mmCIF file of C-alpha atoms in Angstrom:
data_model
loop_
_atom_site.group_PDB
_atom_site.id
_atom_site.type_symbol
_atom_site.label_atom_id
_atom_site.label_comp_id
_atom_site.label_asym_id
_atom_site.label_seq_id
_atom_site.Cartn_x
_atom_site.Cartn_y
_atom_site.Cartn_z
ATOM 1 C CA UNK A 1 17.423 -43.674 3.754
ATOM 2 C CA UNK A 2 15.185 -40.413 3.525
ATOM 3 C CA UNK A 3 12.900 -39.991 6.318
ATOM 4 C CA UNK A 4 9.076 -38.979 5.313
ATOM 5 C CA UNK A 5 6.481 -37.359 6.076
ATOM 6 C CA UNK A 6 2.861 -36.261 4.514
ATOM 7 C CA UNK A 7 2.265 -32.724 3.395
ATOM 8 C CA UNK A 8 3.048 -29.383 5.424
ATOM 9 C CA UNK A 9 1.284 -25.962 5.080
ATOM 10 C CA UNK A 10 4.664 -24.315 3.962
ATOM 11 C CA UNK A 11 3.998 -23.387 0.332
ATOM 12 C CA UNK A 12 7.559 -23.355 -1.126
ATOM 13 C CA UNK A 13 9.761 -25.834 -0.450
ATOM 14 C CA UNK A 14 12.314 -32.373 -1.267
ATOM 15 C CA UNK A 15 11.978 -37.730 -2.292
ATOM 16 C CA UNK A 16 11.837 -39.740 -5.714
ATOM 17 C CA UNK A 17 12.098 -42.512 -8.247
ATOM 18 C CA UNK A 18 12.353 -44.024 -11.489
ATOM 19 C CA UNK A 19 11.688 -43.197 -14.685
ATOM 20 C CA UNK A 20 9.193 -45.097 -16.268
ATOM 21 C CA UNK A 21 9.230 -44.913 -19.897
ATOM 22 C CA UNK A 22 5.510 -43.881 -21.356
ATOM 23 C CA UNK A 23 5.170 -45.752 -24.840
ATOM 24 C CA UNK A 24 1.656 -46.884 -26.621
ATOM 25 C CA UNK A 25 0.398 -48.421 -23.351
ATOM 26 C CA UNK A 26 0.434 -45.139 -21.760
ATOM 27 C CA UNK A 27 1.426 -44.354 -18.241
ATOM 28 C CA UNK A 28 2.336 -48.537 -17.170
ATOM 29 C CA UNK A 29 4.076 -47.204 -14.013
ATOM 30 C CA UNK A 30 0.857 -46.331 -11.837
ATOM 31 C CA UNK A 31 -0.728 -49.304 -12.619
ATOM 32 C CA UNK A 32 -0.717 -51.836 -9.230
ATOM 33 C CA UNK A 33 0.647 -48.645 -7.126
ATOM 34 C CA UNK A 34 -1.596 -47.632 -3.737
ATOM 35 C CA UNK A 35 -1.134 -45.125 -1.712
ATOM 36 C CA UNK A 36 0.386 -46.976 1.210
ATOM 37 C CA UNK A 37 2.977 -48.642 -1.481
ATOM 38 C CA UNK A 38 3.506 -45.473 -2.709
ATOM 39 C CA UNK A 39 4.463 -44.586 0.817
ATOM 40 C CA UNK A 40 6.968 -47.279 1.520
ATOM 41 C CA UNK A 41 8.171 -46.868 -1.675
ATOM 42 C CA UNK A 42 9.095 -42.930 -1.498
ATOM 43 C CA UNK A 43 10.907 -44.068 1.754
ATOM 44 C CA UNK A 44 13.474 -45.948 -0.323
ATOM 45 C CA UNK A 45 14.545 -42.644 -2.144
ATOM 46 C CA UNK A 46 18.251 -43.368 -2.729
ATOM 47 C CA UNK A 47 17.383 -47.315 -3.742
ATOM 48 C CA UNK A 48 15.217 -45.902 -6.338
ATOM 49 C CA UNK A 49 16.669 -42.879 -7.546
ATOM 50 C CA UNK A 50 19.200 -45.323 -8.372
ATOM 51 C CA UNK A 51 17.553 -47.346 -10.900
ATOM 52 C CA UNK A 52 16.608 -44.209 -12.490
ATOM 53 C CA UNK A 53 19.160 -43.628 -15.238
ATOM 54 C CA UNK A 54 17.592 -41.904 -17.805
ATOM 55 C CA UNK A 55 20.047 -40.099 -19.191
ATOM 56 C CA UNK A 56 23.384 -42.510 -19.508
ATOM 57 C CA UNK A 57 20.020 -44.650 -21.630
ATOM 58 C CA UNK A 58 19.100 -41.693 -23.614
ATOM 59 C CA UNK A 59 22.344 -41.836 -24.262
ATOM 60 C CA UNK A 60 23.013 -45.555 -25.114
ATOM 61 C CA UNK A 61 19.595 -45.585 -27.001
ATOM 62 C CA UNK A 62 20.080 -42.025 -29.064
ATOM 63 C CA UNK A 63 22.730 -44.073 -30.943
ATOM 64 C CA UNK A 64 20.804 -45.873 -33.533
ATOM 65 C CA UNK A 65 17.981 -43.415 -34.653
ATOM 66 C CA UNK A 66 16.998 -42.107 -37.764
ATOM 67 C CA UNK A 67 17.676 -39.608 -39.459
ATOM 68 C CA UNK A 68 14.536 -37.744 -39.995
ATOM 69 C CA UNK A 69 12.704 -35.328 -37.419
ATOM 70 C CA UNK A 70 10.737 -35.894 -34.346
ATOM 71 C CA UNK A 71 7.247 -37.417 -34.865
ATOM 72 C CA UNK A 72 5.538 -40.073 -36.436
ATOM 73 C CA UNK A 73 7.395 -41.096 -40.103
ATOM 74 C CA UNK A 74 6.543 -43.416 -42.584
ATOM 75 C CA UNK A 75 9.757 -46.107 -44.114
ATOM 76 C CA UNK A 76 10.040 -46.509 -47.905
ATOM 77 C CA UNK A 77 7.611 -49.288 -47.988
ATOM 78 C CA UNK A 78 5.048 -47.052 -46.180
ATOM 79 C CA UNK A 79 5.552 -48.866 -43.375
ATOM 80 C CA UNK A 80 4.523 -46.678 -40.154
ATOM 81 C CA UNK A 81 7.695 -45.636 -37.913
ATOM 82 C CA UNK A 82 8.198 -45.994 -34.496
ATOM 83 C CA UNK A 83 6.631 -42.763 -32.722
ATOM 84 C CA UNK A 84 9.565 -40.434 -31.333
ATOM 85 C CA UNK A 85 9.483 -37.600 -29.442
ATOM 86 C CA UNK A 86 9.046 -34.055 -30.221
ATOM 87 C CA UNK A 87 11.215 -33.289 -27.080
ATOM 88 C CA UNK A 88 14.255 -35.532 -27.357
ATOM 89 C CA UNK A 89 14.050 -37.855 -30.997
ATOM 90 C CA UNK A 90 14.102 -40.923 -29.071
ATOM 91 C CA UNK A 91 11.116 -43.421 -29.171
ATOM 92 C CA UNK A 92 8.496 -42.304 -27.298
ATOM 93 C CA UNK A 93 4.250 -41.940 -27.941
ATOM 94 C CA UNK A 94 2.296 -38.361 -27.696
ATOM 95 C CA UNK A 95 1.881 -37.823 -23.977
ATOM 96 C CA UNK A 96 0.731 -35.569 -21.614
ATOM 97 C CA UNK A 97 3.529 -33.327 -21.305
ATOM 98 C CA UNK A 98 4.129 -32.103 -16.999
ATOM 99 C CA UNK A 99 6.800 -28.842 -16.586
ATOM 100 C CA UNK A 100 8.131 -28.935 -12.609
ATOM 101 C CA UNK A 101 9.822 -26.164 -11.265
ATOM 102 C CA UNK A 102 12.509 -27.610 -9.487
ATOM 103 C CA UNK A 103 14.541 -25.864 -6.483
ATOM 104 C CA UNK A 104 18.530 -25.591 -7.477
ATOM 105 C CA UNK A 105 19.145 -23.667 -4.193
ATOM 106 C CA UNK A 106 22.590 -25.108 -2.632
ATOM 107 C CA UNK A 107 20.324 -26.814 -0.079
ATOM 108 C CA UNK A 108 18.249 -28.473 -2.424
ATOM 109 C CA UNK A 109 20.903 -30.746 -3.663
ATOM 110 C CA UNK A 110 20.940 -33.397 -5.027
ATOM 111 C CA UNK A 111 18.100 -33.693 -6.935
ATOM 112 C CA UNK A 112 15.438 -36.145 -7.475
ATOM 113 C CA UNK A 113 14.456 -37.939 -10.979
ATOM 114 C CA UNK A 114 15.987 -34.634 -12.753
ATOM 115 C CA UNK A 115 17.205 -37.070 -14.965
ATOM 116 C CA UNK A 116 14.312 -38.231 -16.285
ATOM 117 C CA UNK A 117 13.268 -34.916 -17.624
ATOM 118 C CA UNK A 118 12.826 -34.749 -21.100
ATOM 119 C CA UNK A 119 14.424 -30.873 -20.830
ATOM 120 C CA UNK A 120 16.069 -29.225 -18.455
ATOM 121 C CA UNK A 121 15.755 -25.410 -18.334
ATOM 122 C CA UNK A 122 18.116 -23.207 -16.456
ATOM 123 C CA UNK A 123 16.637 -20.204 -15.127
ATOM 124 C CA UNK A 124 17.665 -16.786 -13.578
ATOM 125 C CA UNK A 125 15.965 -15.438 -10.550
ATOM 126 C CA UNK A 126 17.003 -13.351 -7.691
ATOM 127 C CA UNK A 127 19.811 -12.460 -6.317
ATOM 128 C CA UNK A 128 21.799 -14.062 -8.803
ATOM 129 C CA UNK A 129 20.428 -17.449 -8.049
ATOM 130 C CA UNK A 130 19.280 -20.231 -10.343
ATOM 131 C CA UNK A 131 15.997 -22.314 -10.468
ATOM 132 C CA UNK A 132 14.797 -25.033 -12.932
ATOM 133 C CA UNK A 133 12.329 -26.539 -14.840
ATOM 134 C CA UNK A 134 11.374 -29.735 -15.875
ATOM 135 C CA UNK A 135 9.416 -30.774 -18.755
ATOM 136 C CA UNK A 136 8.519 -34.438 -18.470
ATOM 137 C CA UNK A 137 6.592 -36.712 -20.698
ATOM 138 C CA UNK A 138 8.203 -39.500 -22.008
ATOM 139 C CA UNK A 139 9.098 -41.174 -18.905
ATOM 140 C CA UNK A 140 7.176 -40.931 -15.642
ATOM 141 C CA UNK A 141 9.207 -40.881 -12.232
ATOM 142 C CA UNK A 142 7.338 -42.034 -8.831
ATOM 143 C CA UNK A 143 8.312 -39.058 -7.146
ATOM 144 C CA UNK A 144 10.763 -35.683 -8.572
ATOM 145 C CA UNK A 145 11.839 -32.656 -7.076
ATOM 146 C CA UNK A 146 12.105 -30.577 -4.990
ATOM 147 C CA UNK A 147 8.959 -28.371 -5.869
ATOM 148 C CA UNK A 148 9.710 -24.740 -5.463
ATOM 149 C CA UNK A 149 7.675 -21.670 -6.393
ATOM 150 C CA UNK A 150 6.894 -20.217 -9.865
ATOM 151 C CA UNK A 151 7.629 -16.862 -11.754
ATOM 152 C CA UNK A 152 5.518 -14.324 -14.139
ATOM 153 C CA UNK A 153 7.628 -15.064 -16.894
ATOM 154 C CA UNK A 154 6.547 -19.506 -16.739
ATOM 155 C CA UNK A 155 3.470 -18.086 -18.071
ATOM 156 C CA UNK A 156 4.176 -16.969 -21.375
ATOM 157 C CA UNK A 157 7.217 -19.535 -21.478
ATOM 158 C CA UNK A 158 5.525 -22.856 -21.509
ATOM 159 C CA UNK A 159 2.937 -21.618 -23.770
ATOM 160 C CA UNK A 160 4.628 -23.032 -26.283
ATOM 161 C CA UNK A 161 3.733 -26.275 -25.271
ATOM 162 C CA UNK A 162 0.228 -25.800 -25.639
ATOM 163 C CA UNK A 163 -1.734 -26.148 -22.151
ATOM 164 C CA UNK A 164 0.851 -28.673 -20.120
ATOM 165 C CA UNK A 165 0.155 -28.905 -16.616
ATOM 166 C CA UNK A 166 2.519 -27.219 -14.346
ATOM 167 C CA UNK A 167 3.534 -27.918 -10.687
ATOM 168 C CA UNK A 168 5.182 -25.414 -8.478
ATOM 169 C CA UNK A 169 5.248 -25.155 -4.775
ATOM 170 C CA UNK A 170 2.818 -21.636 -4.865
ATOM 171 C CA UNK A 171 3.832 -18.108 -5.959
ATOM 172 C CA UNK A 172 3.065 -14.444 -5.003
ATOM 173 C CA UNK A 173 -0.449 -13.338 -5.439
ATOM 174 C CA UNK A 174 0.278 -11.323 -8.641
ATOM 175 C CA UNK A 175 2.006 -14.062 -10.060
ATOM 176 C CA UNK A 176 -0.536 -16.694 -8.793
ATOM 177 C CA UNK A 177 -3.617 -14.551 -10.816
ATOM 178 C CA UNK A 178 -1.494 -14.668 -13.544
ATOM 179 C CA UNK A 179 -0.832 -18.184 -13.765
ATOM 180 C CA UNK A 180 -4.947 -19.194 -13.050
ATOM 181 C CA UNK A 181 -5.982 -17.045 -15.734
ATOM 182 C CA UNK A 182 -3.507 -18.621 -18.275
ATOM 183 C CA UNK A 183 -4.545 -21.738 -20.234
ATOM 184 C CA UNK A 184 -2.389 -24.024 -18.206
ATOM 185 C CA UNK A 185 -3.302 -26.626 -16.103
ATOM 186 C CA UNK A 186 -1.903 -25.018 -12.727
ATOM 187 C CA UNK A 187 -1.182 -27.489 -9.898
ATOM 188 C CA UNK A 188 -0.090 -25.852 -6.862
ATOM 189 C CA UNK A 189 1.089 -27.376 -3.762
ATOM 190 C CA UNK A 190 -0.922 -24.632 -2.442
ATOM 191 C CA UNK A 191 -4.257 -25.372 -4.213
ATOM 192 C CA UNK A 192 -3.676 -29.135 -4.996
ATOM 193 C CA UNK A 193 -1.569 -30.350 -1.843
ATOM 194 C CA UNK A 194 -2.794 -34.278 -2.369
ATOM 195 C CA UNK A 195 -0.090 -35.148 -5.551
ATOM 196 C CA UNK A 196 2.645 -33.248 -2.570
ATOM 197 C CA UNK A 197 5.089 -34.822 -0.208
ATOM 198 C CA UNK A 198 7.393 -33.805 2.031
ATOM 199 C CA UNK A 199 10.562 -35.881 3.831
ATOM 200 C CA UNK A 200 14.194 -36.027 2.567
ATOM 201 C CA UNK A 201 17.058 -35.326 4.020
ATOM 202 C CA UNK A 202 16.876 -31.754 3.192
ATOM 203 C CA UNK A 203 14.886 -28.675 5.723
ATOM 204 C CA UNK A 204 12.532 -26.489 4.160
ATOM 205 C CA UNK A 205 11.524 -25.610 1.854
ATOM 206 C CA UNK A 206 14.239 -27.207 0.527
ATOM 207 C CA UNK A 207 11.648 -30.732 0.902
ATOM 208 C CA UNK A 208 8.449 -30.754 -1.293
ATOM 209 C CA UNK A 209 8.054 -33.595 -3.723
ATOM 210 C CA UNK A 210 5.554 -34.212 -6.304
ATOM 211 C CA UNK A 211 3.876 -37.908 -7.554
ATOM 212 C CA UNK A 212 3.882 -37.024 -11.440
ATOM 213 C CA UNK A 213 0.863 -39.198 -12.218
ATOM 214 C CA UNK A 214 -1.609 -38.350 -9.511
ATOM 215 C CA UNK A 215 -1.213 -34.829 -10.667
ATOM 216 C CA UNK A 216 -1.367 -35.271 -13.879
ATOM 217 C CA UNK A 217 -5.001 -37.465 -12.505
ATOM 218 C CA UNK A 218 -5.678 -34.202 -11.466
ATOM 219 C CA UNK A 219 -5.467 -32.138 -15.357
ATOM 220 C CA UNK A 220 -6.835 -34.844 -17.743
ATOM 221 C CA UNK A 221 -7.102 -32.624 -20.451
ATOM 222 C CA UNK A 222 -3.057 -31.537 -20.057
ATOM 223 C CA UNK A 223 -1.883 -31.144 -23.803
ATOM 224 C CA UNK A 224 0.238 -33.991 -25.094
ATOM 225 C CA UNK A 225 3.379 -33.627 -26.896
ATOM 226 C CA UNK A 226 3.911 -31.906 -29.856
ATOM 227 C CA UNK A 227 6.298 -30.130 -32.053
ATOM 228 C CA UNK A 228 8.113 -27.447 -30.595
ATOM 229 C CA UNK A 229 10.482 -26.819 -33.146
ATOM 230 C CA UNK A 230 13.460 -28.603 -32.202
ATOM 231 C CA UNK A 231 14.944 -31.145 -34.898
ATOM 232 C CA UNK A 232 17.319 -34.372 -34.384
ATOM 233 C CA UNK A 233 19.682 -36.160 -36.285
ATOM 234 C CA UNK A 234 22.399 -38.816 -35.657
ATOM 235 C CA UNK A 235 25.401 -37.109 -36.902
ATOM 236 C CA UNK A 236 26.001 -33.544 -36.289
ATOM 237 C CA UNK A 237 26.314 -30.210 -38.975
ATOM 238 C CA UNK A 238 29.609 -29.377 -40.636
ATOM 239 C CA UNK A 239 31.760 -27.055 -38.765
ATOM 240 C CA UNK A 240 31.018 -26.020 -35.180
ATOM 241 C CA UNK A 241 33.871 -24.715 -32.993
ATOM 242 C CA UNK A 242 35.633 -27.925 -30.758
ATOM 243 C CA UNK A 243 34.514 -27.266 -27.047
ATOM 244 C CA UNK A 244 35.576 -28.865 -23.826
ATOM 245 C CA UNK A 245 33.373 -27.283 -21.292
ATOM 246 C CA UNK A 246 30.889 -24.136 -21.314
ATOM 247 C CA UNK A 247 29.765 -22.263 -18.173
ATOM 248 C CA UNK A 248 26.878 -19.834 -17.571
ATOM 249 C CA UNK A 249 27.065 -17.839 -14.171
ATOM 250 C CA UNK A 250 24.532 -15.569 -12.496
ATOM 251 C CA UNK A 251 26.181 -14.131 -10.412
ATOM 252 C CA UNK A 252 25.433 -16.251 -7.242
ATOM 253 C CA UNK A 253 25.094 -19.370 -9.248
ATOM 254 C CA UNK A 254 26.646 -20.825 -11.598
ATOM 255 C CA UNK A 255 26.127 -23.952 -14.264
ATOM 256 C CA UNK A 256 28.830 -25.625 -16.169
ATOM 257 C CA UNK A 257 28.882 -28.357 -19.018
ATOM 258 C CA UNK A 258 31.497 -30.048 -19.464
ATOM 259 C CA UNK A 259 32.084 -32.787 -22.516
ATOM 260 C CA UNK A 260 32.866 -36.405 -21.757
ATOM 261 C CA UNK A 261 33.653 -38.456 -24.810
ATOM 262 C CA UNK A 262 33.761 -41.699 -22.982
ATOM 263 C CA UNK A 263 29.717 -41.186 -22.066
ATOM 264 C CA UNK A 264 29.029 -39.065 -25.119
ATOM 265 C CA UNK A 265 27.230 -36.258 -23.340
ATOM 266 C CA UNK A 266 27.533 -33.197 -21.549
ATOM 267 C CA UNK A 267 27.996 -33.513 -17.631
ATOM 268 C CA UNK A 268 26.700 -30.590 -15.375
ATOM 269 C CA UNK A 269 28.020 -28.989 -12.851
ATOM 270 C CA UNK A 270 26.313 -26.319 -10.247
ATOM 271 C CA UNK A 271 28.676 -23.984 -8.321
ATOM 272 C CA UNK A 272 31.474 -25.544 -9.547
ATOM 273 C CA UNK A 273 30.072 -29.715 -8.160
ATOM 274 C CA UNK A 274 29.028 -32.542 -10.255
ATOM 275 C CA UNK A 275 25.516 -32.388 -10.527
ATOM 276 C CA UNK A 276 23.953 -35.926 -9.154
ATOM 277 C CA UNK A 277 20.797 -37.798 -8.551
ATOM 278 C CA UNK A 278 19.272 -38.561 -5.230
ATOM 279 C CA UNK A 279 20.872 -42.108 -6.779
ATOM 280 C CA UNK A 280 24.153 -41.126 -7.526
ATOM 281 C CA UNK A 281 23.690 -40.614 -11.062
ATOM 282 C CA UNK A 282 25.427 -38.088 -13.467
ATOM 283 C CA UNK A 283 23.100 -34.994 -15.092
ATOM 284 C CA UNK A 284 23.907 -34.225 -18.241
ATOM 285 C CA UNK A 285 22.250 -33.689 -21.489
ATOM 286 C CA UNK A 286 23.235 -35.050 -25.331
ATOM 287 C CA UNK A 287 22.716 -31.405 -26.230
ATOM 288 C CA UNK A 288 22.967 -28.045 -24.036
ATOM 289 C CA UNK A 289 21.439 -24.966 -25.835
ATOM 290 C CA UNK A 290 22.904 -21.931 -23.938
ATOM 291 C CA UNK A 291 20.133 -19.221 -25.092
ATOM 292 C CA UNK A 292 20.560 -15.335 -24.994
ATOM 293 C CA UNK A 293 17.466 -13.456 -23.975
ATOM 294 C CA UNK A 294 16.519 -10.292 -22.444
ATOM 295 C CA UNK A 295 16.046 -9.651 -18.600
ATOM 296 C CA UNK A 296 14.107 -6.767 -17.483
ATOM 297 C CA UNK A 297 13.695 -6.890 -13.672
ATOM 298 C CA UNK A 298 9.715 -7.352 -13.337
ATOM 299 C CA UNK A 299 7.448 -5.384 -10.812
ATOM 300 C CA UNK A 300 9.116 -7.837 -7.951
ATOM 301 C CA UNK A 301 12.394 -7.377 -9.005
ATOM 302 C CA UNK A 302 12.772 -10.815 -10.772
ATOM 303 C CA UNK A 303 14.390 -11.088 -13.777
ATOM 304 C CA UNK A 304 11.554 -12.365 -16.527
ATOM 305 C CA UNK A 305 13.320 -14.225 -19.507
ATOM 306 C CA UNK A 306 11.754 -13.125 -22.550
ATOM 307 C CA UNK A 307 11.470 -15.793 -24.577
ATOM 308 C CA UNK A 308 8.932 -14.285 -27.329
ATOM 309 C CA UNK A 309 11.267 -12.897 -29.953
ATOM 310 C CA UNK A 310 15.179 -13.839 -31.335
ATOM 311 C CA UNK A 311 18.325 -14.024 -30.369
ATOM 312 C CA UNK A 312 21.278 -15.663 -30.352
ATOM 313 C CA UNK A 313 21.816 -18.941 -29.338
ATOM 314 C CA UNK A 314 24.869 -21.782 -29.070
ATOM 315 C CA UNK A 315 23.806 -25.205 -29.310
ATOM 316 C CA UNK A 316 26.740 -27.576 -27.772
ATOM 317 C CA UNK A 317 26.516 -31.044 -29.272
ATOM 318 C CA UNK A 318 29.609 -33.792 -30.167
ATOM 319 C CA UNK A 319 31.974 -31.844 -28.214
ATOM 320 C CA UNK A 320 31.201 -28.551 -30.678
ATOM 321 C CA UNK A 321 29.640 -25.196 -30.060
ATOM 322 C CA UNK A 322 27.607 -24.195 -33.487
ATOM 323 C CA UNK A 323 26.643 -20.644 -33.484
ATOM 324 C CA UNK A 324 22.638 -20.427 -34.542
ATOM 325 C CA UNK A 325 19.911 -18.223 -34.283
ATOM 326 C CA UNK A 326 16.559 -18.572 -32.358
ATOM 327 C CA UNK A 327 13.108 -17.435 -33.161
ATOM 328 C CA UNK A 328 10.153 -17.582 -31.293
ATOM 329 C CA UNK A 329 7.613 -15.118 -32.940
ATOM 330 C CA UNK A 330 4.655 -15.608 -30.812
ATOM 331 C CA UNK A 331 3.718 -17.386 -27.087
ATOM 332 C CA UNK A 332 2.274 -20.003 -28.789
ATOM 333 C CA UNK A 333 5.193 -20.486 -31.452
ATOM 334 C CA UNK A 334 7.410 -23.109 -30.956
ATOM 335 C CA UNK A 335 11.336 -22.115 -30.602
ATOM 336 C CA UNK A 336 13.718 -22.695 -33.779
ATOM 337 C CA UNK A 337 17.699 -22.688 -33.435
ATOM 338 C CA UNK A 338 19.271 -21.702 -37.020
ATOM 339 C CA UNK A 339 22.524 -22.084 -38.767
ATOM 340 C CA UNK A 340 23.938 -19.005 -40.319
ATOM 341 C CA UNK A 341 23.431 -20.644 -43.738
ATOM 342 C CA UNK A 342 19.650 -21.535 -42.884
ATOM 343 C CA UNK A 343 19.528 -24.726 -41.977
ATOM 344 C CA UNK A 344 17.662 -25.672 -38.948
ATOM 345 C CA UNK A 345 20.497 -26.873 -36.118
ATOM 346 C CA UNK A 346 19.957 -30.534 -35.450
ATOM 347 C CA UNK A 347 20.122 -31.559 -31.873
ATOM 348 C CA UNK A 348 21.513 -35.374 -30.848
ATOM 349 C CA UNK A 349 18.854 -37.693 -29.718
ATOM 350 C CA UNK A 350 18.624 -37.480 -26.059
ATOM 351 C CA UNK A 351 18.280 -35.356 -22.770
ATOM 352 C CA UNK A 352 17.964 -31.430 -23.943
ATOM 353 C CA UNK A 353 19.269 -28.791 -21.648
ATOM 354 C CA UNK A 354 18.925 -24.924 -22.161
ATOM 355 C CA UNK A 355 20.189 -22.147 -19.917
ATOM 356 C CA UNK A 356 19.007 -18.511 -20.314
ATOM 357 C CA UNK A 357 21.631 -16.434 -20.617
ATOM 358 C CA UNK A 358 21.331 -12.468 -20.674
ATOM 359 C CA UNK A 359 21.737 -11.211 -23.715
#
């Protein structure tokens, strides 16, 4: 049981929930929830982190999808489809789309509702660390994190997914005027401290948490999701190289996938441990894209993932590495991953993970 208590001055900085899934009703988990329920019901962090099991679903559910890409498609009879989502190919309506940066400091661990994330991005900071982000919209968690602090480089990374709103614990002042001049919905815990919790097991700032749908109360006009340039199918490309387990390290951190044919994904591991839920559950993804991109120090000495450009990229799906190529010619461009004979790389239906890698 993780102790709680209401929000702290301390900008950077752990409690959480279940997904709930966000279909044509809209958000259906905030309905009948107050603020003192809310309250109990953050208490109970383990008991409900362990309903949430997003991703051993995804799985389960990305096995009888169609074939076609993410979005709204039509059968043969002109029949309208079953909406999908740009972000994983598995059932889902347009929604506003929320990107979390999430703490993945040793004392951070484990994490809360990480599985619910649509995708799961694996970033480089200092001294060799690692943070994350996560991009939710088709399901809806009480409470994720921990919050932590955001970087120069979120900026022009999350552009691609329009104007999402973005939560992070605060941020240096050059980075903060950065982010508020943007065009995305910023949500500090700094500025916007009322969506914020703190309790957990863990000390700061190892302990801010964030309710997903009072901030997203707070940024009504948070773009929805969209296409971003990712593509599913059920069965994956010829070739591909067989692969049991790919690791990224950055020095002082390190991330490692490893395949599991028994739950048909890829299981994470940080620093060389299983990567769990607050509720004891698994992270993993049905695809990992491990992408290579440039990392010039900026003016703080943090390395700034460009993510504007191409590179190279492998995309691990089906226990197989395939070799492709990204492209991202503009901010506002979504990515694309490429064969080398010019097909677009389809993903599996399910959880995405990418990791920056330097190239």
């Amino acid at each position: 049981m993780h102790g709680m208590t209401t929000g702290s001055p301390s900008s950077d900085g752990g409690t959480g929930g279940g997904g709930t899934e966000r279909g044509g009703a809209g958000r259906g988990g905030k309905a009948g929830i107050g603020r003192a329920t809310r309250l109990l019901t953050t208490l109970a962090v383990a008991a409900l982190a362990a309903g949430s099991t997003a991703s051993t679903s995804s799985a389960q559910e990305a096995s009888g999808g169609a074939r076609d890409t993410a979005g709204a498609h039509q059968h043969s009879s002109g029949q309208p489809r079953e909406a999908t989502s740009p972000f994983t190919g598995l059932p889902a309506e347009p929604a506003p789309v929320l990107a979390v940066k999430i703490d993945n400091h040793k004392d951070a661990r484990p994490h809360t509702a990480l599985e619910d994330a649509d995708i799961t991005v694996v970033e480089k900071v200092e001294g060799g660390l690692s943070r994350l982000l996560g991009i939710y919209s088709s399901k809806l968690p009480d409470s994720l994190g921990p919050v932590r602090s955001a970087r120069a480089y979120n900026v022009e990374q999350l552009r691609m997914f329009d104007r999402p709103a973005l939560s992070y614990s605060g941020a240096r002042k050059g980075v903060e005027d950065l982010i508020e001049k943007s065009t995305l919905h910023a949500r500090s815990h700094d500025k916007y401290p009322a969506p914020y919790i703190r309790g957990g097991d863990n000390e700061a700032p190892h302990n801010l948490y964030v309710h997903p749908d009072e901030l997203l109360d707070t940024a009504p006009e948070a773009s929805k999701s969209a296409d971003i340039g990712f593509r599913f199918a059920d069965d994956a490309p010829e070739g591909g190289e067989p692969t049991a387990q790919r690791s990224v390290d950055y020095g002082s951190a390190e991330t490692t996938f490893d395949w599991s044919k028994k739950e048909d994904r890829w299981l994470t591991s940080f620093d060389g441990a299983p990567a769990t839920s607050t509720g004891g559950a698994r992270l993993g993804g049905k695809t990992v894209v491990v992408q290579k991109v440039e990392m010039p120090p900026d003016d703080a000495g943090t390395p700034y993932e460009k993510t504007v450009g191409s590179g190279k990229a492998t995309v691990l799906r089906d226990g197989k590495a395939y070799e492709t190529t990204w492209e991202r010619p503009k901010a506002e461009s979504g990515t694309t991953f490429t064969l080398p004979n010019g097909e677009r790389m389809p993903f599996d239906r399910g959880n995405v993970w990418i990791v920056y890698e330097e190239a």
